[in-house]
Short mmCIF file of the C-alpha atoms (twelve columns), coordinates in Angstrom:
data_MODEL
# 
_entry.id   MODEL 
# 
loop_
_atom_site.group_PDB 
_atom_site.id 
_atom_site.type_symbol 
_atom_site.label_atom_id 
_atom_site.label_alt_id 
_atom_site.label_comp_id 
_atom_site.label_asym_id 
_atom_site.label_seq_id 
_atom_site.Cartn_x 
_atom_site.Cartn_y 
_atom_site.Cartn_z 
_atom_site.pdbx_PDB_model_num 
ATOM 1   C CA . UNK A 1   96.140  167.017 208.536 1 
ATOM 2   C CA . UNK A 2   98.024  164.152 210.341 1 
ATOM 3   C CA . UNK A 3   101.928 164.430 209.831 1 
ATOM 4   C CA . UNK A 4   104.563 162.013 210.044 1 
ATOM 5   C CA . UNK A 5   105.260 163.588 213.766 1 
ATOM 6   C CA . UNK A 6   101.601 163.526 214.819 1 
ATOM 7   C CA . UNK A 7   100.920 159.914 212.985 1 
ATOM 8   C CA . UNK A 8   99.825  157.661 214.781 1 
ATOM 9   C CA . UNK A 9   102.761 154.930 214.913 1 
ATOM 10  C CA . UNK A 10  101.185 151.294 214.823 1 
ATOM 11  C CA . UNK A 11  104.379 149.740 216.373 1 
ATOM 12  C CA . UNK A 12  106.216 151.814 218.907 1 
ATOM 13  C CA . UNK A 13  109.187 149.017 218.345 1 
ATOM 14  C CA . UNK A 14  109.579 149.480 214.658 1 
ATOM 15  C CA . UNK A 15  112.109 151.964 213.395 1 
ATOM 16  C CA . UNK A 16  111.425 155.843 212.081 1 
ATOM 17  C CA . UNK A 17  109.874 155.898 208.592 1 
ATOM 18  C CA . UNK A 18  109.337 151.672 208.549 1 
ATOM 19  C CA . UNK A 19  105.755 150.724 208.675 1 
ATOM 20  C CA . UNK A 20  104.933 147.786 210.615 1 
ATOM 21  C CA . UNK A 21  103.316 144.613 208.720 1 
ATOM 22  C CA . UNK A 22  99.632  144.667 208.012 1 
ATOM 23  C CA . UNK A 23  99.210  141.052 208.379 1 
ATOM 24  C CA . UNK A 24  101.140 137.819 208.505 1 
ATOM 25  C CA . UNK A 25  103.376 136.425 205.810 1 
ATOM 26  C CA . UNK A 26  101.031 133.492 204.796 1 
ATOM 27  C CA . UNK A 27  98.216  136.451 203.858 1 
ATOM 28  C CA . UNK A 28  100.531 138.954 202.603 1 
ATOM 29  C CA . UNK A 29  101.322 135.994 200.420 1 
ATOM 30  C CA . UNK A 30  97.363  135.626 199.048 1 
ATOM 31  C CA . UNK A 31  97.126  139.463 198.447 1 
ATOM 32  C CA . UNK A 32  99.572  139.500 196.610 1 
ATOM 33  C CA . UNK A 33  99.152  136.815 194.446 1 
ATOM 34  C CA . UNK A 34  95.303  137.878 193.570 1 
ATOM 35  C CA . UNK A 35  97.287  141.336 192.885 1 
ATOM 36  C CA . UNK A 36  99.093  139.873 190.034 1 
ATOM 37  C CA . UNK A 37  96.288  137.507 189.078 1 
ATOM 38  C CA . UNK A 38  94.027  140.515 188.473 1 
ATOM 39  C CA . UNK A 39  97.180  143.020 187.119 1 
ATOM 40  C CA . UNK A 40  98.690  140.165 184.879 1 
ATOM 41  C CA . UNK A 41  99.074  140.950 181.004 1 
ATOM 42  C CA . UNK A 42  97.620  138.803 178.496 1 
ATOM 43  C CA . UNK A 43  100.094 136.089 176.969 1 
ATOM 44  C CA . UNK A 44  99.532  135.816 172.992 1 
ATOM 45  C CA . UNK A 45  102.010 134.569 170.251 1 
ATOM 46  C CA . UNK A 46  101.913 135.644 167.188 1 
ATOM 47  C CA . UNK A 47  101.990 132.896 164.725 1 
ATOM 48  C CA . UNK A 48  103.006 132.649 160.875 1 
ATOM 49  C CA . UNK A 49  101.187 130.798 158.899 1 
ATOM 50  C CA . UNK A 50  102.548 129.464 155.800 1 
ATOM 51  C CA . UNK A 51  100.097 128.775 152.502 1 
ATOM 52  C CA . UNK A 52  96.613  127.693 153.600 1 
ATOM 53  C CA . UNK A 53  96.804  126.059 157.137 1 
ATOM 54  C CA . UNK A 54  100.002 124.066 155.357 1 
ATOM 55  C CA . UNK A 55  102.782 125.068 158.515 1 
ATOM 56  C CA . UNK A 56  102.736 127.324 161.045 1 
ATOM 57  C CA . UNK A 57  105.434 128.430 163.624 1 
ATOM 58  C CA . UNK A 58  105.824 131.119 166.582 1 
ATOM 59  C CA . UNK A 59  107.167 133.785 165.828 1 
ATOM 60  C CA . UNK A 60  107.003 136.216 168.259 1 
ATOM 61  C CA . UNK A 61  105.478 136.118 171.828 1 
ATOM 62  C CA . UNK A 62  103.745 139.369 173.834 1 
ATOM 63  C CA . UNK A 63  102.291 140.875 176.649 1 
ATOM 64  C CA . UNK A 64  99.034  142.905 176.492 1 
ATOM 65  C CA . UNK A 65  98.695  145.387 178.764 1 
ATOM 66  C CA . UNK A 66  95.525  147.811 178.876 1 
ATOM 67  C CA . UNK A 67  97.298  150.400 177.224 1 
ATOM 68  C CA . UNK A 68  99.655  148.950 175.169 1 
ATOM 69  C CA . UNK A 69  101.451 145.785 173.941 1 
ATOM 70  C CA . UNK A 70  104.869 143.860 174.140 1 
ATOM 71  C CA . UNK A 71  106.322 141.668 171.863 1 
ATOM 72  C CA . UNK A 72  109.449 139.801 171.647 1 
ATOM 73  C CA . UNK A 73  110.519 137.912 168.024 1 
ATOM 74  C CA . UNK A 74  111.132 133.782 168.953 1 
ATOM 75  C CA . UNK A 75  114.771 134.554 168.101 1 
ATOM 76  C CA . UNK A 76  115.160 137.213 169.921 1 
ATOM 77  C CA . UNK A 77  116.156 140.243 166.976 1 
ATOM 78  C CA . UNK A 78  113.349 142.321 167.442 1 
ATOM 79  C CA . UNK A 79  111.416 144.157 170.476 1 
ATOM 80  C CA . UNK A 80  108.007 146.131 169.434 1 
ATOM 81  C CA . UNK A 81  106.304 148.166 171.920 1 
ATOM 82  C CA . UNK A 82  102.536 148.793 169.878 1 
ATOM 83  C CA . UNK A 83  99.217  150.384 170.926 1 
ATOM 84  C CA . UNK A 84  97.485  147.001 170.157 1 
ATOM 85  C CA . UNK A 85  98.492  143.387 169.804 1 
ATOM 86  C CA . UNK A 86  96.749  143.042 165.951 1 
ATOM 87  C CA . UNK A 87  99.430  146.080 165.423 1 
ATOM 88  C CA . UNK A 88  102.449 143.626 164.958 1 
ATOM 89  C CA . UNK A 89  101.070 141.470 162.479 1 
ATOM 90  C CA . UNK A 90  101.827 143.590 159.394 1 
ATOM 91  C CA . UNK A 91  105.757 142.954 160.124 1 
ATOM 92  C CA . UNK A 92  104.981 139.294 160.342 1 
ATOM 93  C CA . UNK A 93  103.121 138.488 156.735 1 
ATOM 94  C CA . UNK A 94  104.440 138.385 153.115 1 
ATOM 95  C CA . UNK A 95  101.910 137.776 150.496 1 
ATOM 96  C CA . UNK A 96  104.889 136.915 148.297 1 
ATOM 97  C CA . UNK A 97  106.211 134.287 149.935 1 
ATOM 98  C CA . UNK A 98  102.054 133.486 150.811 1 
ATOM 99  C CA . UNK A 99  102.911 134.176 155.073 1 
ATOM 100 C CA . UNK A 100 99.921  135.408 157.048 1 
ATOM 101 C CA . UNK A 101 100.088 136.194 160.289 1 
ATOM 102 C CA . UNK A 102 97.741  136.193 163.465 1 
ATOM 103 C CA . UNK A 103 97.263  136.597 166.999 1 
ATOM 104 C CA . UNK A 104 96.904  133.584 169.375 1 
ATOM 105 C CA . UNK A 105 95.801  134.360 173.035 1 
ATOM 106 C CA . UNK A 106 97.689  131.924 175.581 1 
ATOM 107 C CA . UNK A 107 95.315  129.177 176.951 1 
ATOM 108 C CA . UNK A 108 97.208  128.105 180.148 1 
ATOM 109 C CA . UNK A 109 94.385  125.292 180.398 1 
ATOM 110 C CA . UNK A 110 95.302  124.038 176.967 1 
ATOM 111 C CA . UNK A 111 98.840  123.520 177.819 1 
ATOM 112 C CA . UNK A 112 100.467 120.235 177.599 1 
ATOM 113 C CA . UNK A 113 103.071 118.395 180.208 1 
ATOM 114 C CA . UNK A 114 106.102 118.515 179.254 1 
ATOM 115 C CA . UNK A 115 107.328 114.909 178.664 1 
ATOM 116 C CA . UNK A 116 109.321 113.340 181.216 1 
ATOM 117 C CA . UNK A 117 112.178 112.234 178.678 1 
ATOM 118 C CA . UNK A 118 112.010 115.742 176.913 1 
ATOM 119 C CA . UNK A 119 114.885 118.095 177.880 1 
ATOM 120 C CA . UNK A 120 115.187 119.959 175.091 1 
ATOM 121 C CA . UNK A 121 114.251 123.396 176.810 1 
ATOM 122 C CA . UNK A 122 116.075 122.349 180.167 1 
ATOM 123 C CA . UNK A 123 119.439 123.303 178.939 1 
ATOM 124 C CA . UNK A 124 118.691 126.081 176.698 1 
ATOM 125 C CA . UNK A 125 121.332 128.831 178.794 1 
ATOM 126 C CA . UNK A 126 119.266 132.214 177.779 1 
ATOM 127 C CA . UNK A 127 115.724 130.978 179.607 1 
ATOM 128 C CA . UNK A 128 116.922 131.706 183.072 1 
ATOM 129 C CA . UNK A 129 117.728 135.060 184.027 1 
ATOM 130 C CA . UNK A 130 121.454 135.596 185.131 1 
ATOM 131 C CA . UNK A 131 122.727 132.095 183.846 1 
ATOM 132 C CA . UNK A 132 126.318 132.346 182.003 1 
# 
């Protein structure tokens, strides 16, 4: 059994109890982005529908993990943590006022460019973490 005293230390220059780097920044970098490409949550919105394909808006937005889900209203009342995605969409429809509800998986190819004259998100305050 090797023990922090009979380790062997692969840096006699770095400190007690700091390891030393395992490669340069530039590939530390690349490992850890493919680490969060493969460990990154699903992005899906779940979408109201109103009458038969007549309007539609976002209503919430979540993450799905392996084990559970995320979700987030679009104004910002309501947090659900939910054993599946298809879970939330019961809160979402009203066959009264004829509102269905369903899950749309985030397409990051189908995005569009935001137009160059378009600020409308730029200024919203409550995007950017930490901003008064």
């Amino acid at each position: 059994m090797t023990t922090p005293a009979t380790a062997p230390r692969r840096d006699d220059q770095s400190s007690p109890g700091t390891p030393s780097p395992l490669c340069d920044e530039e590939t530390f970098a690349e490992i850890l982005a493919e680490i969060v490409a493969d460990e990154a949550p699903r992005l899906f919105a779940v979408v109201e529908e109103y009458g038969e394909r007549a309007d539609a808006r976002i209503a919430a937005w979540g993450f799905a993990f392996p084990d559970h889900a995320e979700l987030v209203s679009a104004d910002r009342t309501c947090r659900m943590i939910l054993a599946r995605p298809e879970n939330a969409l019961l809160g979402f429809r009203s066959a009264e006022d004829h509102i269905d509800a369903r899950i749309v998986w985030h397409d990051p190819a189908r995005a569009t460019a935001l137009d160059e004259g378009d600020e409308s998100d730029e200024n919203d305050e409550h995007d950017e973490p930490g901003a008064a």
